[in-house]
Short mmCIF file of C-alpha atoms in Angstrom, two decimals:
data_model
loop_
_atom_site.label_atom_id
_atom_site.label_comp_id
_atom_site.label_asym_id
_atom_site.label_seq_id
_atom_site.Cartn_x
_atom_site.Cartn_y
_atom_site.Cartn_z
CA ILE A 28 -7.25 -13.94 31.41
CA ALA A 29 -3.61 -14.63 32.32
CA GLY A 30 -4.05 -12.96 35.73
CA TYR A 31 -7.20 -14.92 36.41
CA LEU A 32 -5.52 -18.25 35.53
CA ARG A 33 -2.54 -17.36 37.73
CA LYS A 34 -4.88 -16.67 40.66
CA LYS A 35 -6.71 -19.96 40.13
CA SER A 36 -3.45 -21.93 40.00
CA GLU A 37 -2.28 -20.38 43.28
CA THR A 38 -5.59 -21.33 44.90
CA PHE A 39 -5.26 -24.85 43.52
CA ASN A 40 -1.73 -25.26 44.95
CA TYR A 41 -2.83 -23.89 48.35
CA LEU A 42 -5.77 -26.29 48.61
CA SER A 43 -3.57 -29.20 47.53
CA GLY A 44 -1.09 -28.43 50.30
CA ILE A 45 -3.84 -28.25 52.97
CA SER A 46 -5.60 -31.44 52.03
CA GLY A 47 -2.44 -33.35 51.24
CA SER A 48 -4.16 -35.06 48.35
CA LYS A 49 -4.19 -34.47 44.65
CA MET A 50 -7.10 -32.42 43.30
CA ALA A 51 -8.51 -32.40 39.81
CA ALA A 52 -6.95 -29.76 37.56
CA PRO A 53 -9.28 -26.91 36.64
CA SER A 54 -9.64 -28.16 33.07
CA SER A 55 -13.08 -26.58 32.68
CA ILE A 56 -11.70 -23.14 33.56
CA VAL A 57 -8.80 -23.52 31.13
CA ARG A 58 -11.13 -24.79 28.45
CA SER A 59 -13.53 -21.89 28.91
CA ALA A 60 -10.64 -19.40 28.92
CA LEU A 61 -9.21 -20.79 25.68
CA THR A 62 -12.65 -20.77 24.12
CA CYS A 63 -13.04 -17.14 25.10
CA VAL A 64 -9.68 -16.21 23.59
CA LEU A 65 -10.47 -17.98 20.33
CA ARG A 66 -13.93 -16.48 20.23
CA CYS A 67 -12.69 -12.96 20.85
CA SER A 68 -9.93 -13.23 18.27
CA SER A 69 -12.27 -14.70 15.68
CA CYS A 70 -14.91 -12.01 16.05
CA HIS A 71 -12.26 -9.32 15.64
CA THR A 72 -10.61 -10.83 12.55
CA ARG A 73 -13.42 -12.49 10.65
CA ARG A 74 -14.64 -10.84 7.48
CA HIS A 75 -18.34 -10.55 8.39
CA TRP A 76 -18.47 -8.16 11.30
CA ASP A 77 -21.33 -8.88 13.69
CA VAL A 78 -22.62 -5.49 14.83
CA GLY A 79 -24.78 -6.86 17.62
CA ARG A 80 -22.32 -9.37 19.07
CA LYS A 81 -22.57 -10.07 22.79
CA PRO A 82 -19.74 -10.37 25.36
CA CYS A 83 -18.30 -13.83 25.88
CA ALA A 84 -20.01 -15.97 28.51
CA PHE A 85 -16.72 -16.55 30.34
CA PHE A 86 -16.22 -12.82 30.86
CA VAL A 87 -19.83 -12.38 31.98
CA GLN A 88 -19.45 -15.06 34.66
CA GLN A 89 -16.21 -13.58 35.99
CA LYS A 90 -17.52 -9.99 35.77
CA VAL A 91 -14.68 -8.87 33.54
CA LYS A 92 -15.22 -6.04 31.05
CA THR A 93 -15.03 -7.06 27.42
CA PRO A 94 -12.21 -5.23 25.54
CA TYR A 95 -14.45 -3.20 23.25
CA ARG A 96 -13.30 -0.01 21.57
CA THR A 97 -13.98 3.06 23.69
CA PHE A 98 -13.76 5.60 20.87
CA SER A 99 -15.57 6.24 17.63
CA THR A 100 -15.72 8.88 14.97
CA SER A 101 -18.51 11.42 14.94
CA PRO A 102 -21.59 10.20 13.05
CA VAL A 103 -22.13 11.46 9.53
CA GLN A 104 -24.57 14.34 9.32
CA GLN A 105 -27.74 13.06 7.73
CA ALA A 106 -29.14 15.04 4.82
CA THR A 107 -32.16 17.20 5.59
CA ASP A 108 -33.13 17.79 1.98
CA ALA A 109 -36.67 16.77 1.12
CA ALA A 110 -35.53 14.59 -1.78
CA GLU A 111 -33.02 12.80 0.46
CA GLU A 112 -35.64 12.11 3.11
CA GLU A 113 -37.84 10.28 0.61
CA ARG A 114 -35.16 7.72 -0.23
CA PRO A 115 -35.30 4.30 1.48
CA LEU A 116 -33.58 3.68 4.79
CA LYS A 117 -30.74 1.82 3.11
CA PRO A 118 -29.65 0.98 -0.43
CA PRO A 119 -30.29 -2.51 -1.83
CA ASN A 120 -27.98 -5.20 -0.44
CA MET A 121 -26.27 -2.64 1.79
CA VAL A 122 -26.21 -1.87 5.51
CA ALA A 123 -26.71 1.90 5.39
CA TRP A 124 -26.10 4.94 3.23
CA HIS A 125 -23.10 6.12 5.28
CA PRO A 126 -20.86 4.41 7.88
CA THR A 127 -20.88 5.81 11.41
CA ASP A 128 -17.37 4.64 12.29
CA ASP A 129 -13.89 4.93 10.81
CA VAL A 130 -13.48 1.11 10.53
CA TYR A 131 -15.96 -0.64 8.27
CA HIS A 132 -16.26 -3.00 5.29
CA ILE A 133 -16.65 -1.05 2.07
CA ARG A 134 -18.67 -3.88 0.53
CA TYR A 135 -21.59 -3.08 2.87
CA TYR A 136 -21.81 0.64 2.03
CA PRO A 137 -22.19 2.60 -1.22
CA TRP A 138 -18.93 3.60 -2.89
CA TYR A 139 -18.99 7.37 -3.24
CA PRO A 140 -16.60 9.09 -5.66
CA ASP A 141 -13.91 11.51 -4.48
CA PRO A 142 -12.73 14.74 -6.11
CA PHE A 143 -10.24 14.07 -8.87
CA GLU A 144 -7.35 15.62 -6.95
CA GLU A 145 -8.03 13.37 -3.95
CA ALA A 146 -8.30 10.24 -6.12
CA LEU A 147 -5.03 11.15 -7.83
CA ARG A 148 -3.30 11.58 -4.49
CA GLN A 149 -4.57 8.21 -3.25
CA MET A 150 -3.38 6.54 -6.46
CA ARG A 151 0.13 7.98 -6.07
CA ASP A 152 0.30 6.95 -2.40
CA ALA A 153 -0.73 3.39 -3.28
CA ALA A 154 1.83 3.30 -6.12
CA ASN A 155 4.59 4.22 -3.65
CA LEU A 156 3.52 1.41 -1.32
CA GLU A 157 3.54 -1.08 -4.20
CA PHE A 158 6.97 0.12 -5.41
CA LEU A 159 5.72 0.85 -8.90
CA LYS A 160 8.23 2.28 -11.35
CA PRO A 161 7.80 5.87 -12.58
CA ASP A 162 7.13 4.63 -16.13
CA SER A 163 4.08 2.62 -15.02
CA ASN A 164 0.90 3.29 -16.96
CA VAL A 165 -2.03 5.25 -15.54
CA HIS A 166 -5.37 3.83 -16.68
CA ILE A 167 -8.92 5.09 -16.43
CA ALA A 168 -11.95 2.80 -16.44
CA LEU A 169 -15.20 4.33 -17.69
CA GLU A 170 -18.75 3.05 -17.50
CA LEU A 171 -20.97 4.23 -20.37
CA ASP A 172 -24.73 4.56 -20.72
CA MET A 173 -25.30 3.11 -24.21
CA LYS A 174 -29.10 3.55 -24.22
CA LEU A 175 -30.82 5.85 -26.70
CA GLU A 176 -34.49 6.48 -27.37
CA LYS A 177 -36.86 3.53 -26.98
CA LYS A 178 -34.89 0.27 -27.47
CA LYS A 179 -32.03 1.70 -29.53
CA LYS A 180 -28.47 1.65 -28.22
CA VAL A 181 -25.11 3.05 -29.19
CA GLU A 182 -23.19 0.46 -31.18
CA PRO A 183 -19.79 -0.61 -29.74
CA PHE A 184 -17.14 1.58 -31.31
CA ILE A 185 -13.37 1.91 -31.69
CA GLY A 186 -11.64 5.26 -31.95
CA SER A 187 -8.39 7.10 -31.50
CA VAL A 188 -7.43 10.48 -30.05
CA ILE A 189 -4.16 12.42 -29.94
CA LEU A 190 -3.44 13.22 -26.30
CA PRO A 191 -1.85 16.56 -25.34
CA HIS A 192 1.00 14.68 -23.64
CA ALA A 193 2.07 11.54 -25.49
CA ILE A 194 2.43 8.32 -23.53
CA THR A 195 5.12 6.89 -25.80
CA ASP A 196 7.24 8.12 -28.69
CA GLU A 197 6.70 4.95 -30.71
CA GLN A 198 4.55 5.46 -33.80
CA LYS A 199 2.34 2.82 -35.38
CA LYS A 200 2.72 1.51 -38.91
CA ILE A 201 0.00 2.80 -41.24
CA LEU A 202 -1.05 1.30 -44.56
CA VAL A 203 -2.83 3.61 -47.02
CA PHE A 204 -5.03 2.37 -49.87
CA ALA A 205 -4.87 4.96 -52.66
CA THR A 206 -4.77 4.80 -56.46
CA GLU A 207 -4.56 8.42 -57.60
CA PRO A 208 -0.98 9.73 -57.99
CA GLU A 209 -1.80 12.81 -55.93
CA ASP A 210 -3.13 10.72 -53.03
CA VAL A 211 -0.12 8.38 -53.20
CA GLU A 212 2.32 11.27 -53.08
CA GLU A 213 0.42 12.92 -50.22
CA ALA A 214 0.39 9.69 -48.20
CA LYS A 215 4.14 9.20 -48.61
CA ASN A 216 4.86 12.78 -47.57
CA CYS A 217 2.83 12.52 -44.36
CA GLY A 218 4.72 9.42 -43.12
CA ALA A 219 2.66 6.41 -44.22
CA HIS A 220 4.54 3.12 -43.90
CA ILE A 221 2.94 1.35 -46.90
CA VAL A 222 1.09 3.01 -49.79
CA GLY A 223 -0.57 1.18 -52.68
CA GLY A 224 -3.74 0.15 -54.43
CA LEU A 225 -5.47 -3.13 -55.13
CA GLU A 226 -2.13 -4.85 -55.69
CA LEU A 227 -1.71 -4.99 -51.90
CA VAL A 228 -4.82 -7.15 -51.38
CA GLN A 229 -3.13 -10.43 -52.28
CA GLU A 230 -0.08 -9.63 -50.15
CA ILE A 231 -2.31 -8.93 -47.14
CA LEU A 232 -4.15 -12.23 -47.61
CA GLN A 233 -0.80 -14.03 -47.62
CA ASP A 234 0.43 -12.19 -44.48
CA LYS A 235 3.37 -10.62 -46.26
CA LEU A 236 2.78 -7.08 -44.96
CA ASP A 237 3.34 -5.86 -41.40
CA PHE A 238 1.20 -2.91 -40.32
CA ASP A 239 -0.93 -1.79 -37.36
CA TYR A 240 -3.76 0.19 -39.00
CA CYS A 241 -4.95 0.83 -42.53
CA VAL A 242 -6.80 3.80 -44.02
CA ALA A 243 -8.36 4.23 -47.43
CA VAL A 244 -9.97 6.78 -49.73
CA PRO A 245 -13.74 6.40 -50.35
CA ARG A 246 -13.47 5.47 -54.03
CA ILE A 247 -11.54 2.24 -53.32
CA THR A 248 -13.45 0.86 -50.33
CA THR A 249 -15.90 -1.17 -52.45
CA ASP A 250 -13.02 -3.22 -53.85
CA LEU A 251 -11.67 -4.07 -50.38
CA GLN A 252 -14.61 -6.17 -49.14
CA ILE A 253 -12.54 -9.31 -49.65
CA LEU A 254 -10.32 -8.15 -46.76
CA LYS A 255 -13.15 -7.63 -44.29
CA LYS A 256 -12.82 -11.08 -42.72
CA LYS A 257 -9.03 -10.94 -42.72
CA LEU A 258 -8.63 -7.47 -41.19
CA GLN A 259 -11.73 -7.59 -38.92
CA LYS A 260 -11.36 -4.55 -36.57
CA ARG A 261 -8.63 -3.02 -38.73
CA PHE A 262 -10.87 -2.88 -41.79
CA PRO A 263 -11.33 0.76 -42.92
CA LYS A 264 -14.63 2.33 -41.85
CA LYS A 265 -15.90 5.86 -41.95
CA LYS A 266 -17.13 5.72 -38.32
CA ARG A 267 -13.57 5.06 -37.13
CA ASN A 268 -12.07 7.90 -39.16
CA THR A 269 -10.16 5.43 -41.34
CA VAL A 270 -12.00 6.31 -44.55
CA GLY A 271 -11.85 9.85 -45.91
CA LEU A 272 -10.21 12.33 -48.21
CA ASP A 273 -7.98 13.96 -45.57
CA ILE A 274 -5.13 11.44 -45.70
CA PRO A 275 -2.63 13.43 -43.56
CA PHE A 276 -5.20 13.74 -40.74
CA MET A 277 -6.00 10.01 -40.75
CA VAL A 278 -2.34 8.97 -40.85
CA ASP A 279 -1.42 11.34 -38.03
CA LEU A 280 -4.45 10.30 -35.93
CA TRP A 281 -3.73 6.58 -36.01
CA SER A 282 0.08 6.78 -35.92
CA ARG A 283 0.33 9.08 -32.86
CA GLY A 284 -3.10 8.65 -31.28
CA GLN A 285 -4.24 6.49 -28.37
CA GLU A 286 -6.78 3.85 -29.31
CA TYR A 287 -9.87 3.17 -27.18
CA ALA A 288 -12.52 0.48 -27.60
CA VAL A 289 -15.87 -0.25 -25.95
CA LEU A 290 -16.61 -3.63 -24.39
CA THR A 291 -20.14 -4.86 -23.70
CA HIS A 292 -21.35 -7.81 -21.63
CA SER A 293 -24.38 -10.03 -22.09
CA HIS A 294 -25.22 -10.18 -18.37
CA PRO A 295 -28.72 -8.84 -17.58
CA LYS A 296 -27.33 -6.37 -15.04
CA GLN A 297 -24.99 -4.97 -17.70
CA ASP A 298 -27.74 -4.40 -20.24
CA GLY A 299 -27.31 -1.02 -21.89
CA LYS A 300 -23.87 -0.43 -20.39
CA GLY A 301 -20.45 -0.23 -21.97
CA HIS A 302 -16.96 -0.25 -20.47
CA ILE A 303 -13.71 1.33 -21.60
CA ASP A 304 -10.29 0.72 -20.02
CA VAL A 305 -7.56 2.82 -21.64
CA PRO A 306 -4.15 4.21 -20.61
CA VAL A 307 -4.00 7.99 -20.37
CA GLY A 308 -0.48 8.68 -19.10
CA LYS A 309 2.53 7.66 -17.08
CA LEU A 310 3.13 7.79 -13.35
CA TYR A 311 5.98 10.28 -13.74
CA MET A 312 3.64 12.84 -15.36
CA SER A 313 2.44 15.79 -13.29
CA ASP A 314 -1.12 16.17 -12.09
CA GLU A 315 -1.77 18.87 -14.69
CA GLN A 316 -0.59 16.65 -17.54
CA LEU A 317 -2.73 13.71 -16.41
CA THR A 318 -5.73 16.01 -16.00
CA GLU A 319 -5.36 17.34 -19.55
CA ASN A 320 -5.00 13.83 -21.00
CA ILE A 321 -8.06 12.54 -19.13
CA ASP A 322 -10.11 15.57 -20.15
CA CYS A 323 -9.16 15.05 -23.81
CA MET A 324 -9.93 11.31 -23.67
CA ILE A 325 -13.36 11.67 -22.02
CA LYS A 326 -14.45 14.46 -24.36
CA ALA A 327 -13.41 12.37 -27.38
CA ILE A 328 -15.42 9.39 -26.11
CA CYS A 329 -18.49 11.55 -25.47
CA THR A 330 -18.64 12.51 -29.15
CA HIS A 331 -20.08 9.05 -29.96
CA LYS A 332 -23.43 9.86 -28.29
CA PRO A 333 -25.53 13.01 -28.77
CA LEU A 334 -25.75 15.19 -25.67
CA SER A 335 -29.53 15.37 -26.03
CA PHE A 336 -29.83 11.72 -24.88
CA GLY A 337 -28.24 12.39 -21.50
CA THR A 338 -24.90 11.76 -19.85
CA PHE A 339 -22.71 9.23 -21.67
CA VAL A 340 -20.03 8.57 -19.01
CA THR A 341 -21.70 7.60 -15.72
CA ARG A 342 -18.72 6.39 -13.67
CA ALA A 343 -14.95 6.83 -13.81
CA MET A 344 -12.05 5.24 -11.92
CA ILE A 345 -8.29 5.70 -12.08
CA ARG A 346 -5.46 3.32 -11.26
CA ALA A 347 -1.74 2.85 -11.79
CA THR A 348 -0.33 -0.49 -12.93
CA MET A 349 2.74 -1.93 -14.62
CA ILE A 350 0.81 -4.64 -16.48
CA PRO A 351 -2.90 -4.82 -17.41
CA ALA A 352 -3.95 -7.08 -14.53
CA THR A 353 -7.06 -7.42 -12.41
CA GLY A 354 -7.02 -6.72 -8.70
CA THR A 355 -5.24 -3.39 -8.96
CA PRO A 356 -6.76 -0.85 -6.54
CA CYS A 357 -8.99 1.66 -8.33
CA TYR A 358 -10.12 5.07 -7.12
CA LYS A 359 -13.45 6.51 -8.19
CA PHE A 360 -13.58 10.21 -8.95
CA HIS A 361 -16.19 12.76 -9.99
CA VAL A 362 -16.51 12.72 -13.78
CA GLU A 363 -18.80 15.74 -14.09
CA PRO A 364 -15.98 18.33 -14.51
CA PHE A 365 -14.69 16.42 -17.56
CA LEU A 366 -18.00 16.03 -19.39
CA PRO A 367 -18.73 18.32 -22.36
CA GLU A 368 -21.36 20.98 -21.87
CA GLU A 369 -24.40 21.11 -24.12
CA PRO A 370 -24.26 24.27 -26.28
CA LYS A 371 -26.77 26.91 -25.29
CA ASP A 372 -29.27 28.17 -27.83
CA GLU A 373 -28.61 31.85 -28.42
CA PHE A 374 -32.15 32.44 -29.70
CA ALA A 375 -33.83 30.82 -26.67
#
């Protein structure tokens, strides 16, 4: 464009010198050139890429080649499997099943998961670019299939699991409800912060006690119903492993374990789905340590749904972040290697 304008200006000066009179400036040419520049820059930088865009009219008139890309990646090999051929030409609200170039908008194509090692490498590379500290948390986000037979669903649950490699050395404060002298002595020996009976109910209602979780023996749970509204999620329940006779196990599980909780949404598209976002390690941990922690976490979550009803975890993503904030890049990985296997029947 610059060379063309320079040539036109030289012609304009030559004609002005011959005629000896002032000629009109080629404003139309300048205007069309500027329009072409703006149009070309806009179609290269705008978010919605127009696949079938045509060359600018200014370039067509001057017989100048449009600066398109002259290279492209090799097209993705289409599947020849019979089941793949029966699928529609493109997924809903998408452009195609696979991109045919190395530059494309991911929002217009399905998001396929990567192997776990590749997702972990991408997460570490992104963390280096964002200058994250080595003690940043590594989170996994899981999507759960909560549906059971007919219209039944898995109820939202809260649990805890002791990871092979601890994220922090800080232990939570545990309150134990026990009345028998043997249970009280056992709770104190295993490291419980507060141990007592029904005399602690009034102190809890008055917010005089500081604790993170509370466990109880079965024989005293009927007398603790007055605390159900006060404690809410911390109220002892058998499904959460906070009610039982094995006091050392419960105290150790909730003092050193990592808590996870299921969130559900009322949106129609999220019907029958649950979501879990939980930290599983630190950025300074090795790949083997993170793999062991993730494997332990996913297998513990899968215990809340029988294997006979199908796969519980349907999608998994990993990310590194210093604070629990939205907008952090996530990397989807294959969750199948971490799922528990259904036991085979020896008599089959």
